[in-house]
Short mmCIF file of C-alpha atoms in Angstrom, two decimals:
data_model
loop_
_atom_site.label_atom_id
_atom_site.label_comp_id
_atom_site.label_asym_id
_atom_site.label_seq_id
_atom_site.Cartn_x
_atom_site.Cartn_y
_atom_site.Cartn_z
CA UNK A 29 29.84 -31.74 -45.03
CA UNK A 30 33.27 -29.93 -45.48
CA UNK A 31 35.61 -29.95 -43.20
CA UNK A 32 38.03 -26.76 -41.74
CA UNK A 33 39.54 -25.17 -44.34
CA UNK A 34 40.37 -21.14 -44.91
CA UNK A 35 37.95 -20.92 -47.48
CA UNK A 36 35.57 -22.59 -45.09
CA UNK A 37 35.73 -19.63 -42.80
CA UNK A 38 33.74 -16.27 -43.06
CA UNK A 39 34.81 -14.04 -39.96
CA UNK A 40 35.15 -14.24 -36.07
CA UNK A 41 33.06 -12.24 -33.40
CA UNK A 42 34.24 -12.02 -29.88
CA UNK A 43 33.12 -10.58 -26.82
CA UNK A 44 33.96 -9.74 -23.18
CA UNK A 45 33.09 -12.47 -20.76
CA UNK A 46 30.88 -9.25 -19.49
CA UNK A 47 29.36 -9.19 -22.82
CA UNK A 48 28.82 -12.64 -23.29
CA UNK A 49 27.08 -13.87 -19.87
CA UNK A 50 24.61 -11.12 -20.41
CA UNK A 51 23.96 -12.64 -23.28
CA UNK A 52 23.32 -15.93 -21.94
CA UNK A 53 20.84 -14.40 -19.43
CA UNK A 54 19.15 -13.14 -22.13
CA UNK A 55 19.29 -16.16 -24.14
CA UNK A 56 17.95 -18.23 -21.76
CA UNK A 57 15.22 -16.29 -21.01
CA UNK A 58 13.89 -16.07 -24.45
CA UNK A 59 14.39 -20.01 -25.00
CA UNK A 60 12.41 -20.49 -22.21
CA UNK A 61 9.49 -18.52 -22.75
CA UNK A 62 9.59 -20.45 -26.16
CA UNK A 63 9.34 -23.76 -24.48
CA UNK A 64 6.60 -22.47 -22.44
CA UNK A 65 4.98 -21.87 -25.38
CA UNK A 66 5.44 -25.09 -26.92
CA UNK A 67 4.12 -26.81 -23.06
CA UNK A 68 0.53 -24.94 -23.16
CA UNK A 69 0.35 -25.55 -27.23
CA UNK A 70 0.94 -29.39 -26.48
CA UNK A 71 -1.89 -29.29 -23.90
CA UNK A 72 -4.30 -27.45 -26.23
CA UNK A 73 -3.89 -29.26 -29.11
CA UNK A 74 -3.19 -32.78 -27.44
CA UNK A 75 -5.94 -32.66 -24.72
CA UNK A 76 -9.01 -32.28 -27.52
CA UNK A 77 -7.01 -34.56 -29.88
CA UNK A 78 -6.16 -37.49 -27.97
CA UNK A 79 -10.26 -36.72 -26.49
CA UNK A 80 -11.64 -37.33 -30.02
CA UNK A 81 -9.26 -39.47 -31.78
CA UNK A 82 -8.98 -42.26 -28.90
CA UNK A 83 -12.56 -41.45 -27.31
CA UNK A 84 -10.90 -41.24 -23.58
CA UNK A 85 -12.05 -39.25 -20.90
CA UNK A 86 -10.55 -35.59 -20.03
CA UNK A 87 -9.08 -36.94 -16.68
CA UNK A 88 -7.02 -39.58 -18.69
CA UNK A 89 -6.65 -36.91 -21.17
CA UNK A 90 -4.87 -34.69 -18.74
CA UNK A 91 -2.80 -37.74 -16.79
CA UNK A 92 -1.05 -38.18 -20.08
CA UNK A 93 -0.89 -35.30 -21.82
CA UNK A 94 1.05 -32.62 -19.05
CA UNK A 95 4.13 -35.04 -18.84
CA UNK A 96 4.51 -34.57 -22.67
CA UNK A 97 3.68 -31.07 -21.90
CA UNK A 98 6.88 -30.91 -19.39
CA UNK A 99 9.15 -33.24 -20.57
CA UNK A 100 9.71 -32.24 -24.16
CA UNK A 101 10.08 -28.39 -23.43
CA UNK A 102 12.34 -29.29 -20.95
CA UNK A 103 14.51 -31.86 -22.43
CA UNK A 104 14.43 -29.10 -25.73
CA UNK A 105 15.46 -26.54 -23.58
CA UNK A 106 18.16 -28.75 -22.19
CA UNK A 107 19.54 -30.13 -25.87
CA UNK A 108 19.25 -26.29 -27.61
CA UNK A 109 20.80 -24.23 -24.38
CA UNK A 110 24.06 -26.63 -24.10
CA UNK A 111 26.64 -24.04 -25.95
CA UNK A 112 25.23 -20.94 -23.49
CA UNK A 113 27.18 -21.46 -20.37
CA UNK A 114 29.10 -18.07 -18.42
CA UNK A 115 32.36 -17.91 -19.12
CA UNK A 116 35.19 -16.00 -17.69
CA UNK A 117 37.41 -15.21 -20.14
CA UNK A 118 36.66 -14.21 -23.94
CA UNK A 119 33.79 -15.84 -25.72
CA UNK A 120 34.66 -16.48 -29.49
CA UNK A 121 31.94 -17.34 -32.59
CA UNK A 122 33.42 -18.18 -35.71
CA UNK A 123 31.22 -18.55 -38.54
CA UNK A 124 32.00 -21.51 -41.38
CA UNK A 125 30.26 -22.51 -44.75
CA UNK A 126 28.47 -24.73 -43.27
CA UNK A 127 28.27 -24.45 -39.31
CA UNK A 128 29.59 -22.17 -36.50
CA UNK A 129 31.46 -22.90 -33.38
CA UNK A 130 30.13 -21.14 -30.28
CA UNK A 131 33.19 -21.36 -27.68
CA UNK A 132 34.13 -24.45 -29.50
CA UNK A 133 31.04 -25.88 -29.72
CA UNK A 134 29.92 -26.84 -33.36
CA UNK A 135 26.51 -26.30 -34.43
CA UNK A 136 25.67 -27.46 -37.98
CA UNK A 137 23.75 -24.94 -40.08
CA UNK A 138 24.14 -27.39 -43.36
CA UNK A 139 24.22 -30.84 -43.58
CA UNK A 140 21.97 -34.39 -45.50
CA UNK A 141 18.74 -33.21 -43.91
CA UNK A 142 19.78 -30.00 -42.34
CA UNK A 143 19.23 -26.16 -43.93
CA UNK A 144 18.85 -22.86 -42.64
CA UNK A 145 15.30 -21.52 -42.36
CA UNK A 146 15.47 -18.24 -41.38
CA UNK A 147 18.14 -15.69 -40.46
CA UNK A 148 17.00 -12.25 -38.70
CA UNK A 149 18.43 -9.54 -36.62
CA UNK A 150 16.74 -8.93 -33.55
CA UNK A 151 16.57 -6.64 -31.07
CA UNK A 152 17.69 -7.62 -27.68
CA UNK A 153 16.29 -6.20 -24.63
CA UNK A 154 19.11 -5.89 -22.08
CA UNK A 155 22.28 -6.55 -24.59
CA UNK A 156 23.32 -5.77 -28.28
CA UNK A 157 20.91 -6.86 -31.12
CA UNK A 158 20.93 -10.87 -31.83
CA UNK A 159 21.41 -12.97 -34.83
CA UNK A 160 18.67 -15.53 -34.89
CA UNK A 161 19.10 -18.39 -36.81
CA UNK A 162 16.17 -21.02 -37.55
CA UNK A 163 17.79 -24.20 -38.21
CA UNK A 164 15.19 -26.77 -40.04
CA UNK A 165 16.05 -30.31 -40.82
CA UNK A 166 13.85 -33.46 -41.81
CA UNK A 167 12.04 -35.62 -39.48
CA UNK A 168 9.74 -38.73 -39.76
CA UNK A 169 6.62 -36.73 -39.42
CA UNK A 170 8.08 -33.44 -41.40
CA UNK A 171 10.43 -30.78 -40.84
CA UNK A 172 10.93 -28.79 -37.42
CA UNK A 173 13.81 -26.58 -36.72
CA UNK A 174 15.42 -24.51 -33.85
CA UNK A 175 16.36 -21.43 -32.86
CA UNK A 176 20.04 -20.13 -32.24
CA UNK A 177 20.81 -16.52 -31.22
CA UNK A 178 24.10 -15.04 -31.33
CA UNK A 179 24.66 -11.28 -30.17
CA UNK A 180 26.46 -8.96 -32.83
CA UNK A 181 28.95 -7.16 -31.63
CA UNK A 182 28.19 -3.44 -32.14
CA UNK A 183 30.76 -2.91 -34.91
CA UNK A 184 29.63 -6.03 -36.73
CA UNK A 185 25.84 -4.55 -37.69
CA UNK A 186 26.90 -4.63 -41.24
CA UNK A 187 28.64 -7.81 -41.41
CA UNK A 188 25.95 -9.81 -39.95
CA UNK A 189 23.96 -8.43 -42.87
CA UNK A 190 26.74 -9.42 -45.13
CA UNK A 191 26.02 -13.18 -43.58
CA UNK A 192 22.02 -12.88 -43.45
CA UNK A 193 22.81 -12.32 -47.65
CA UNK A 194 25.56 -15.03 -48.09
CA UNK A 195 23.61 -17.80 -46.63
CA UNK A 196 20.91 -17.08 -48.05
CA UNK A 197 22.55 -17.79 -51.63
CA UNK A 198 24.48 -20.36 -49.75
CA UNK A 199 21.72 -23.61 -50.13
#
């Protein structure tokens, strides 16, 4: 991992506090339809597996499975929503080699088991379009990964493009 040096950086976006807590509204919203996604795909795929592989009834089943179903979307939405807070003053993203900061908040994008798995421009419905970035890294049972989203600032379009191409030679 490097550490903060000028050639480190590659370019700052900021925004209004305006700007930036719609954002978060926005943000939040998405991540949590995600996790609620992730809940009902744990109960469909855990309820029939643990049913067959451990030969318990559906009762059981269920007293086991909808904690897991709660819990880990929750805690997940906990862990990945920690850097979107309101603010009121300026929010600030500066983008690094390796990770971004987030009103000071550091999220790696590189690292010994960590890579970037996808990076998209989306649409947002309520604020400016959104740089999604799927962060993968290596796990006991495989690889999972996260989403962050970052809005682009209107007269950034093209240098959020710029970044979609330079990490993509960056690995």
């Amino acid at each position: 991992m490097s550490t903060t040096n000028s050639k480190d950086f590659l370019d700052t976006w900021t925004f209004s506090a305006k700007e930036w807590n719609l954002f978060i509204k926005e943000a939040k919203s998405l991540k949590k339809e995600d996790n609620i996604y992730m809940g009902i795909a744990t109960l469909i795929v855990g309820v029939p597996f643990l049913m067959l592989s451990r030969k318990i009834t559906f009762l059981m089943t269920l007293i086991f499975v909808i904690p897991f179903a709660i819990l880990i979307p929750w805690a997940r939405n906990k862990i990945s929503t920690a850097h979107l807070k309101p603010i009121k003053k300026e929010a600030i993203v500066n983008f690094y080699t390796d990770y971004i900061t987030i009103n000071n908040k550091r999220i790696d994008l590189y690292g010994d088991k960590k890579w970037i798995k996808n990076m998209t421009i989306i649409d947002g419905k309520n604020v400016l379009k959104m740089l999604e970035i799927e962060i993968a890294w290596s796990t006991r049972k495989g690889d999972t990964f996260d989403e962050t989203r970052i809005p682009i600032p209107s007269n950034k379009i093209e240098r959020a493009e710029a970044l979609i191409e330079y990490y993509k030679l960056y690995a």
